[in-house]
């Protein structure tokens, strides 16, 4: 079976671990979000691609859900001693090596998709990981605060401000002109099913879908999603702040309606949301907390079962 997954960071990566257990024989292609990518200290940092790669490759800091385990922060401390910012983004020493290799390869002319493949040769995530695009794509957030109305990088809003200032708009800068990375559309065309994990529907999956061609390709397939919202609240992260910014209510029903029946065929909601209905989309209620690997594999299996029914 060929499965394509559109994945953000922590939620996507953990879901993928369950999917690998649920479908060990499947050929899984992961299309990763680039909207969180940021240039720091002259280096290209791709948090969501790295979170998937480290999680599936056994190198993730399990408590945080991002960054490397057994990490040290000597470089960060040394940079701070020079007053070289930003200090609010925690890059560890081991993680720095990934960004150095990535940046060296990008500077040598390799596209991000080839660089990601090279990094994965070390981590062996057991899936094919492709960025949504090789073109520059970054999510920016429009805010108004004491410094006036301005656009800031998504990571500044998310990590530095903890989304405490309301987002007036969230924009995937560069998306309109971006082309899907090589292999993205081909993988979707060849897929038996496209899965949407419980990733952020705005800044993760929404940004992948904003790359021209990806949404249309996925829409022609059987698509099953897992709600990131349980009982009216995000399971983790600050998806509610992102949904509010685009005028979507924080509910399992509203997120499915936002994706729309043109894209989604099936939608898994948690048992507390049993009874939710969305026009044109088949909804099933299952326990959706990814408490451990077996629980996560059961969620992935439920998505595949629903897809098989709807195909
Ligand atoms: N998230 C934080 O909350 N604080 C950090 O300092 C931080 C550093 C960081 C470094 C590398 C990396 O790959 C991810 C990192 N993240 C950090 C997570 C990341 O900012 C976001 O959670 C994701 O981009 C959202 O998917």
PDB file of C-alpha atoms and ligand atoms in Angstrom, residues 8-11 33 35-37 40 45-51 54 60 64-68 73 76 87-92 95 99 154-155 158-160 162 200 203-204 236 238, ligand 1:
ATOM      1  CA  UNK A   8       3.805  19.273  10.505  1.00  0.00           C
ATOM      2  CA  UNK A   9       6.094  18.894  13.507  1.00  0.00           C
ATOM      3  CA  UNK A  10       5.442  17.103  16.783  1.00  0.00           C
ATOM      4  CA  UNK A  11       1.865  15.865  16.185  1.00  0.00           C
ATOM      5  CA  UNK A  33       5.869  21.629   6.162  1.00  0.00           C
ATOM      6  CA  UNK A  35       6.429  27.318   6.694  1.00  0.00           C
ATOM      7  CA  UNK A  36       8.291  27.078  10.027  1.00  0.00           C
ATOM      8  CA  UNK A  37      11.677  27.261   8.272  1.00  0.00           C
ATOM      9  CA  UNK A  40      19.348  31.909  11.988  1.00  0.00           C
ATOM     10  CA  UNK A  45      16.733  25.699  10.083  1.00  0.00           C
ATOM     11  CA  UNK A  46      13.791  23.464   9.069  1.00  0.00           C
ATOM     12  CA  UNK A  47      12.094  22.548  12.377  1.00  0.00           C
ATOM     13  CA  UNK A  48       9.252  20.390  11.067  1.00  0.00           C
ATOM     14  CA  UNK A  49      11.414  18.367   8.674  1.00  0.00           C
ATOM     15  CA  UNK A  50      13.919  17.800  11.479  1.00  0.00           C
ATOM     16  CA  UNK A  51      11.234  16.850  14.006  1.00  0.00           C
ATOM     17  CA  UNK A  54      14.694  12.861  14.453  1.00  0.00           C
ATOM     18  CA  UNK A  60      14.410  13.272  19.170  1.00  0.00           C
ATOM     19  CA  UNK A  64      10.144  18.440  24.257  1.00  0.00           C
ATOM     20  CA  UNK A  65       9.066  16.742  21.041  1.00  0.00           C
ATOM     21  CA  UNK A  66      11.610  18.827  19.090  1.00  0.00           C
ATOM     22  CA  UNK A  67      15.423  19.086  19.022  1.00  0.00           C
ATOM     23  CA  UNK A  68      17.949  16.378  19.836  1.00  0.00           C
ATOM     24  CA  UNK A  73      23.916  24.276  24.505  1.00  0.00           C
ATOM     25  CA  UNK A  76      24.104  29.003  22.148  1.00  0.00           C
ATOM     26  CA  UNK A  87      18.523  34.136  22.156  1.00  0.00           C
ATOM     27  CA  UNK A  88      14.869  33.024  22.278  1.00  0.00           C
ATOM     28  CA  UNK A  89      15.316  30.129  19.850  1.00  0.00           C
ATOM     29  CA  UNK A  90      17.010  27.158  21.496  1.00  0.00           C
ATOM     30  CA  UNK A  91      19.415  25.580  19.026  1.00  0.00           C
ATOM     31  CA  UNK A  92      21.514  22.859  20.665  1.00  0.00           C
ATOM     32  CA  UNK A  95      21.148  20.168  16.258  1.00  0.00           C
ATOM     33  CA  UNK A  99      21.779  23.009  10.141  1.00  0.00           C
ATOM     34  CA  UNK A 154       6.050  32.627  12.692  1.00  0.00           C
ATOM     35  CA  UNK A 155       8.766  31.338  15.063  1.00  0.00           C
ATOM     36  CA  UNK A 158       5.159  31.111  18.412  1.00  0.00           C
ATOM     37  CA  UNK A 159       8.339  30.614  20.447  1.00  0.00           C
ATOM     38  CA  UNK A 160       9.220  34.122  21.672  1.00  0.00           C
ATOM     39  CA  UNK A 162       3.922  32.153  22.850  1.00  0.00           C
ATOM     40  CA  UNK A 200      -1.843  22.351  13.039  1.00  0.00           C
ATOM     41  CA  UNK A 203       0.451  26.753   9.892  1.00  0.00           C
ATOM     42  CA  UNK A 204       1.366  23.117   9.176  1.00  0.00           C
ATOM     43  CA  UNK A 236      -1.113  20.390  22.159  1.00  0.00           C
ATOM     44  CA  UNK A 238      -1.577  26.823  20.166  1.00  0.00           C
TER      45      UNK A 238
HETATM   46  N1  LIG B   1      10.220  25.429  20.204  1.00  0.00           N
HETATM   47  C1  LIG B   1      10.201  26.175  21.317  1.00  0.00           C
HETATM   48  O1  LIG B   1       9.153  26.319  21.945  1.00  0.00           O
HETATM   49  N2  LIG B   1      11.343  26.805  21.768  1.00  0.00           N
HETATM   50  C2  LIG B   1      12.527  26.667  21.131  1.00  0.00           C
HETATM   51  O2  LIG B   1      13.517  27.244  21.566  1.00  0.00           O
HETATM   52  C3  LIG B   1      12.573  25.832  19.968  1.00  0.00           C
HETATM   53  C4  LIG B   1      13.743  25.594  19.287  1.00  0.00           C
HETATM   54  C5  LIG B   1      13.764  24.692  18.203  1.00  0.00           C
HETATM   55  C6  LIG B   1      14.960  24.372  17.562  1.00  0.00           C
HETATM   56  C7  LIG B   1      14.966  23.472  16.522  1.00  0.00           C
HETATM   57  C8  LIG B   1      13.783  22.875  16.113  1.00  0.00           C
HETATM   58  O3  LIG B   1      13.805  21.988  15.107  1.00  0.00           O
HETATM   59  C9  LIG B   1      12.583  23.191  16.715  1.00  0.00           C
HETATM   60  C10 LIG B   1      12.554  24.088  17.786  1.00  0.00           C
HETATM   61  N3  LIG B   1      11.370  24.398  18.427  1.00  0.00           N
HETATM   62  C11 LIG B   1      11.367  25.218  19.533  1.00  0.00           C
HETATM   63  C12 LIG B   1      10.095  23.870  17.955  1.00  0.00           C
HETATM   64  C13 LIG B   1       9.497  24.728  16.855  1.00  0.00           C
HETATM   65  O4  LIG B   1       9.713  26.065  17.000  1.00  0.00           O
HETATM   66  C14 LIG B   1       7.972  24.678  16.757  1.00  0.00           C
HETATM   67  O5  LIG B   1       7.357  23.954  17.750  1.00  0.00           O
HETATM   68  C15 LIG B   1       7.569  24.116  15.464  1.00  0.00           C
HETATM   69  O6  LIG B   1       8.147  24.817  14.431  1.00  0.00           O
HETATM   70  C16 LIG B   1       6.056  24.093  15.313  1.00  0.00           C
HETATM   71  O7  LIG B   1       5.794  23.005  14.545  1.00  0.00           O
END
